[in-house]
Coordinates of C-alpha atoms and ligand atoms in Angstrom, one line a residue:
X14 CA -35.1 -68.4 118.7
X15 CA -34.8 -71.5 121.1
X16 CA -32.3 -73.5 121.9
X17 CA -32.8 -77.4 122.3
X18 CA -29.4 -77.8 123.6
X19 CA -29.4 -75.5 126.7
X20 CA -33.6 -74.7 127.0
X21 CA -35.5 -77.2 129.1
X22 CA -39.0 -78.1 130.3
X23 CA -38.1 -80.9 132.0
X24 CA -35.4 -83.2 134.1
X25 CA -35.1 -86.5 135.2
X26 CA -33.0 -87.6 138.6
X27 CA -32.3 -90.5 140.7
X28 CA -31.9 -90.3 144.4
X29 CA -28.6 -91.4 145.2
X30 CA -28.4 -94.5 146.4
X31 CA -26.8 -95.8 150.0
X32 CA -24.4 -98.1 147.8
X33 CA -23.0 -95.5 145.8
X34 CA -20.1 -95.9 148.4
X35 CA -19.3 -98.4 145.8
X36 CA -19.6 -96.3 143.0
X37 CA -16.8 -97.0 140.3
X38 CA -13.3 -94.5 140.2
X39 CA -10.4 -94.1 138.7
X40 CA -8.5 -92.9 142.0
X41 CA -9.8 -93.7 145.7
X42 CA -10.1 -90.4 147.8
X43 CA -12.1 -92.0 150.2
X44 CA -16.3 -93.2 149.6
X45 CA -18.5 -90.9 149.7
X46 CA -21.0 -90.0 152.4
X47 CA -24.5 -90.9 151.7
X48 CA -26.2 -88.5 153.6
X49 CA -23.9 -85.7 152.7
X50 CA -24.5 -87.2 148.9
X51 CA -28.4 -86.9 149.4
X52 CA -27.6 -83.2 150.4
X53 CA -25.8 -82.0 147.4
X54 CA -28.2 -83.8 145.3
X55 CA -31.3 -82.3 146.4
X56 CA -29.7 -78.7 146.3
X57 CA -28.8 -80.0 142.7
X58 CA -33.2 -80.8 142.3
X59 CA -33.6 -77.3 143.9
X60 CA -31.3 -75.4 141.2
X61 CA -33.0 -77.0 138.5
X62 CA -36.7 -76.6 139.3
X63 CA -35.3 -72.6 140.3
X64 CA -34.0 -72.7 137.0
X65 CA -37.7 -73.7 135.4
X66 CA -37.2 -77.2 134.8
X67 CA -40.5 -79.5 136.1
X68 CA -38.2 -82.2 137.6
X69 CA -39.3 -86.0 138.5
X70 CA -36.9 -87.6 140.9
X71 CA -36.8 -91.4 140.5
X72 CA -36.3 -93.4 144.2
X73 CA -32.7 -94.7 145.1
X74 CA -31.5 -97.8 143.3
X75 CA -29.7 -100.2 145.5
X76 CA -28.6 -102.6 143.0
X77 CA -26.7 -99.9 140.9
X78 CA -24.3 -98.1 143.0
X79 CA -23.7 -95.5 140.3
X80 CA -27.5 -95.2 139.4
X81 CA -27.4 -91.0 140.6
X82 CA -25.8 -90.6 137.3
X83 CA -28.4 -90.9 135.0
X84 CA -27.4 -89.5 132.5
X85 CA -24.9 -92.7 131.4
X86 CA -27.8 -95.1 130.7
X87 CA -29.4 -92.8 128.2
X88 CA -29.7 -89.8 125.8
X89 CA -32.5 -87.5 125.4
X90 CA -32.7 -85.5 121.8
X91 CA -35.9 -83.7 120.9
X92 CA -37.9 -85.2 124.1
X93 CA -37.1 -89.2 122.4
X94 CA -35.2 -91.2 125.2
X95 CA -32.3 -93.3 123.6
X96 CA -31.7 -96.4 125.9
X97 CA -27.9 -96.6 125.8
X98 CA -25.5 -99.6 126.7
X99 CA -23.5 -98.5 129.3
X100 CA -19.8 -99.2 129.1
X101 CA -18.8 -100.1 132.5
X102 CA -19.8 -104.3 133.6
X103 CA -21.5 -102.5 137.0
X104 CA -23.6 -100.2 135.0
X105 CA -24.9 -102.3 131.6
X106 CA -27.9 -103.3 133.7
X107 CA -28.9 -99.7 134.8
X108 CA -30.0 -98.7 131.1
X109 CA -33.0 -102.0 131.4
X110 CA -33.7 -100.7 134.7
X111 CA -34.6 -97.3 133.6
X112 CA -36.0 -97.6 131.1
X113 CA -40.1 -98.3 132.3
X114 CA -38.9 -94.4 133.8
X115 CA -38.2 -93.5 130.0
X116 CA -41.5 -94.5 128.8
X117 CA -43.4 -93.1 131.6
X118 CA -41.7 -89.0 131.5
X119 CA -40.2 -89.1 127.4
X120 CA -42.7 -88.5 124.3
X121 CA -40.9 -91.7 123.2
X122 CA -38.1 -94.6 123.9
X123 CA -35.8 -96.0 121.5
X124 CA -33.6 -99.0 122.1
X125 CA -30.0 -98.6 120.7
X126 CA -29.7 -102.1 119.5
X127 CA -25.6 -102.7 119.5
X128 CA -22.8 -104.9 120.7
X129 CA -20.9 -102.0 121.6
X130 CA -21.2 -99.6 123.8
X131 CA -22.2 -96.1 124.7
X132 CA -22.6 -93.9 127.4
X133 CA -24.4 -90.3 128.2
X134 CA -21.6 -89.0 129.7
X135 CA -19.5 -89.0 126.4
X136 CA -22.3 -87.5 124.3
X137 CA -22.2 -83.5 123.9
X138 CA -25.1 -81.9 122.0
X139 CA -25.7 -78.4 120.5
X140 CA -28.9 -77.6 118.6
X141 CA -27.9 -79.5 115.6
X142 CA -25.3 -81.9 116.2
X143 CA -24.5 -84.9 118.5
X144 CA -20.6 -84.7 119.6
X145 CA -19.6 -88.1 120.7
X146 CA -16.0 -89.1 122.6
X147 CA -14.9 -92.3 121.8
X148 CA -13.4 -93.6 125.7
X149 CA -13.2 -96.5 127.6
X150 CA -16.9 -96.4 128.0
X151 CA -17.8 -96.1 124.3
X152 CA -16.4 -97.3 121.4
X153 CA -16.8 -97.6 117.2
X154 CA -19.6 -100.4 117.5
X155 CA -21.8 -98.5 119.5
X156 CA -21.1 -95.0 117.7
X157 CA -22.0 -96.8 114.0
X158 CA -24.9 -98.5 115.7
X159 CA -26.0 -94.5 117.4
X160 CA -25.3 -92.6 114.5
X161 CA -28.8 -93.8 112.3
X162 CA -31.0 -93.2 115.2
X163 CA -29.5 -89.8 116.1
X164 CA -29.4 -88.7 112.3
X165 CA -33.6 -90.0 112.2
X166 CA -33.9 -87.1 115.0
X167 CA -32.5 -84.8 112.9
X168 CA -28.9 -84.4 114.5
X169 CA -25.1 -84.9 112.6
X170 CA -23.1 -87.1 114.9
X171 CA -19.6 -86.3 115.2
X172 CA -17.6 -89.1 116.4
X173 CA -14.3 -88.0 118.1
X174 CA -11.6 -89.3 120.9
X175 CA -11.4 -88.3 124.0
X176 CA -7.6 -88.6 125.2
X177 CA -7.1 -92.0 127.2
X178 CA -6.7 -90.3 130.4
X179 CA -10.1 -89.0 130.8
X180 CA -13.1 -91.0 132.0
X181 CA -16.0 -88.8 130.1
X182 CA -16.3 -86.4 127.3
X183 CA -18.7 -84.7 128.8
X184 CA -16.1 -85.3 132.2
X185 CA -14.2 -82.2 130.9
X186 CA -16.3 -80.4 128.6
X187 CA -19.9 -78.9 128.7
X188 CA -22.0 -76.6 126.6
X189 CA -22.1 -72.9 127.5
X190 CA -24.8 -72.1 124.6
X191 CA -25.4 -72.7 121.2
X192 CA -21.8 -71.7 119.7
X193 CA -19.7 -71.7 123.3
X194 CA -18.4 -75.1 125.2
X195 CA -16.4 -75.0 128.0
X196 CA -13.5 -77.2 127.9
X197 CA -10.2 -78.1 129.6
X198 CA -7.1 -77.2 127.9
X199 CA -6.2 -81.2 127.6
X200 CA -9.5 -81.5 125.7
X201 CA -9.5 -78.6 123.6
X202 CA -6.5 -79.3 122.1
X203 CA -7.8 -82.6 120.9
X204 CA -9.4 -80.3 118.3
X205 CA -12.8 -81.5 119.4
X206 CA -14.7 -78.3 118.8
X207 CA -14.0 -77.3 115.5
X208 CA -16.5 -74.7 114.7
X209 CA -17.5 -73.2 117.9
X210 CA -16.0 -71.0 120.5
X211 CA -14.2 -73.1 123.7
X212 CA -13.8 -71.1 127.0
X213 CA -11.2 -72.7 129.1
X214 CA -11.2 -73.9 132.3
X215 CA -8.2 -71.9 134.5
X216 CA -5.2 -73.9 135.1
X217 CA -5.8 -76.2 138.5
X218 CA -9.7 -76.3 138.3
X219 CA -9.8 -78.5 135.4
X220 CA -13.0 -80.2 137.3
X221 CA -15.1 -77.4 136.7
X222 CA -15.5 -78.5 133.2
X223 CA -18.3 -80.9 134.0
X224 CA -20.7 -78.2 134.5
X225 CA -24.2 -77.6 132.8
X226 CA -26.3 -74.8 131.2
X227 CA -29.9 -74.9 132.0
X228 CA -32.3 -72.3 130.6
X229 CA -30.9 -68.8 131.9
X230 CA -28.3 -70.2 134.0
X231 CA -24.8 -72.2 134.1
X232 CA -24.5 -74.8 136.7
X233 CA -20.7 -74.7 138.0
X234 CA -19.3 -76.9 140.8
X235 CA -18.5 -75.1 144.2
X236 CA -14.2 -74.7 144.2
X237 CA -13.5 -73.0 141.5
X238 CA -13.5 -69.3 141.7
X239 CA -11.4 -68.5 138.7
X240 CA -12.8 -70.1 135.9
X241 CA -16.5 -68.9 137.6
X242 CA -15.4 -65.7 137.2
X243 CA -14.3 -65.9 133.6
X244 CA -17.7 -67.3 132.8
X245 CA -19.2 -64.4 134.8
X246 CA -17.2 -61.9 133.1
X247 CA -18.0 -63.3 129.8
X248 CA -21.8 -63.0 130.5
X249 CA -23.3 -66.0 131.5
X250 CA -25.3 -66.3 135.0
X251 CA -23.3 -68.4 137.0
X252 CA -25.0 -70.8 139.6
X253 CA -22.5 -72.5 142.2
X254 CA -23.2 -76.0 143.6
X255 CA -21.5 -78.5 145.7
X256 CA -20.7 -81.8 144.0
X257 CA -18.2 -82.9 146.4
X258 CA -19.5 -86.2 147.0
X259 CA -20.2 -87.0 143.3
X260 CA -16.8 -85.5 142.4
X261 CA -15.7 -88.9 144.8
X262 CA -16.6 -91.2 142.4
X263 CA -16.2 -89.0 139.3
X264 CA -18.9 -88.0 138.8
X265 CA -20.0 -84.0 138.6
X266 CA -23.1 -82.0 137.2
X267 CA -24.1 -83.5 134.1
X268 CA -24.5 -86.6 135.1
X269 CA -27.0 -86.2 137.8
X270 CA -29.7 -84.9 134.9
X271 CA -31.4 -86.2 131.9
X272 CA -32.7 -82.7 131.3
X273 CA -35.2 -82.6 127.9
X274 CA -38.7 -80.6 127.1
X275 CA -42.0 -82.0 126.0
Ligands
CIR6 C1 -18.7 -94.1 136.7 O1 -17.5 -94.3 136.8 O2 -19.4 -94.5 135.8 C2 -19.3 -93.2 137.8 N1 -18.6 -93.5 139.1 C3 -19.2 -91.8 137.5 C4 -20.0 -91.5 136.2 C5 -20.0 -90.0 135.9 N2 -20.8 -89.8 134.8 C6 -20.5 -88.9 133.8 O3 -19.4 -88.3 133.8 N3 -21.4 -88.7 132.9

């Protein structure tokens, strides 16, 4: 049986760019260092070619200091690229800017044509349904205005809230396989995964959340020993990265990957 929700052929990335020292956050810790970024994200490339994926790596784009998240300006279902509309003023234009990329690496590109908005990072999918978290970044317009073109690809779209206080959905929750997410307590008891099984993330390492399963493996950021070992102990083959430049501007594992197959 396979898995379109965890089983990839493919992956698309963006270097990070020099100006992501401007990248957007909800808390200053500091900017993060570009060369040190450039590190982490080509271990992050490594891990997922290792983990089978054929992975294209876009150059750096200057004008978009958050561009090394790629996964914001767009969603991928069934190898069909979804432009998005990016929530945040800095990052509407990084959804036109990609999208001559889409058309060149998907099978095909559709434009979500809305006044709202919507971004990756709030979009959670399993094999047959699209779980969306209203947030800052999306809202009702742009879920109404998703929801025919996800449906056309053969997907129910859930549309649900993601408590005010976090930036992403996907920020702290991620899919472990087809029936499993794992989620922060804050998230889970939002009630957001009514019919599959949530893991939680241990008390203090609420980050880890943002992590990602790629083909044989689960992507976890580097830190966050317990909640790796509950994962390990429940099965799944744990693969530890550094994110701590990301993590400065809120940004973790997902986000660095459109990953798809063709
Ligand atoms: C932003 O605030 O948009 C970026 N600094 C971080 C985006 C992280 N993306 C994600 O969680 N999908």
């Amino acid at each position: 049986m396979s898995h379109r929700s965890f089983e990839f052929t493919h992956a698309l990335c963006r270097m990070p760019a020099v100006s992501v020292t401007d990248g957007l956050r909800a808390h200053d810790q500091g900017d993060p260092d570009p060369l040190t970024f450039a590190a982490e994200h080509g271990a992050y490339v490594a891990a997922l070619r290792e983990a089978g994926c054929v992975v294209n790596v876009l150059p750096a784009d200057e004008a978009f200091p958050d561009s090394v998240f790629i996964e914001d300006p767009a969603l991928v279902l069934n190898g069909t690229a979804i432009v998005l509309r990016p929530g945040a003023q800095t990052r509407l234009g990084e959804a036109a800017a990609l999208r001559p990329s889409l058309m060149e690496y998907m099978n095909n590109v559709i434009d979500l044509e809305t006044s709202g908005y919507v971004d990756g990072g709030d979009i959670l999918c399993t094999d047959d349904r699209v779980l969306l978290g209203l947030s800052a970044r999306t809202n009702v317009q742009g879920a109404q205005d998703l929801r025919p073109i996800v449906e056309g690809l053969g997907y129910r779209l859930e549309v649900l809230q993601t408590p005010p206080e976090i930036l992403h959905f996907k920020t702290e929750s991620s899919l472990l396989d087809e029936a499993t997410v794992l989620a922060t307590p804050a998230l889970a008891a939002s009630g957001a995964f009514n019919g599959l099984n949530v893991i939680e993330t241990v008390e203090g390492e609420e980050a880890a959340a943002n992590a990602i399963r790629v083909n044989a493996h689960v992507f976890l950021s580097a830190g966050f020993l317990k909640t790796a070992d509950k994962l390990q102990k429940a099965g799944y083959s744990v693969k530890i990265l550094n994110t701590s430049q990301a993590a400065l501007v809120d940004g973790g594992l997902s986000c660095m990957s459109l990953r798809y197959s063709r």
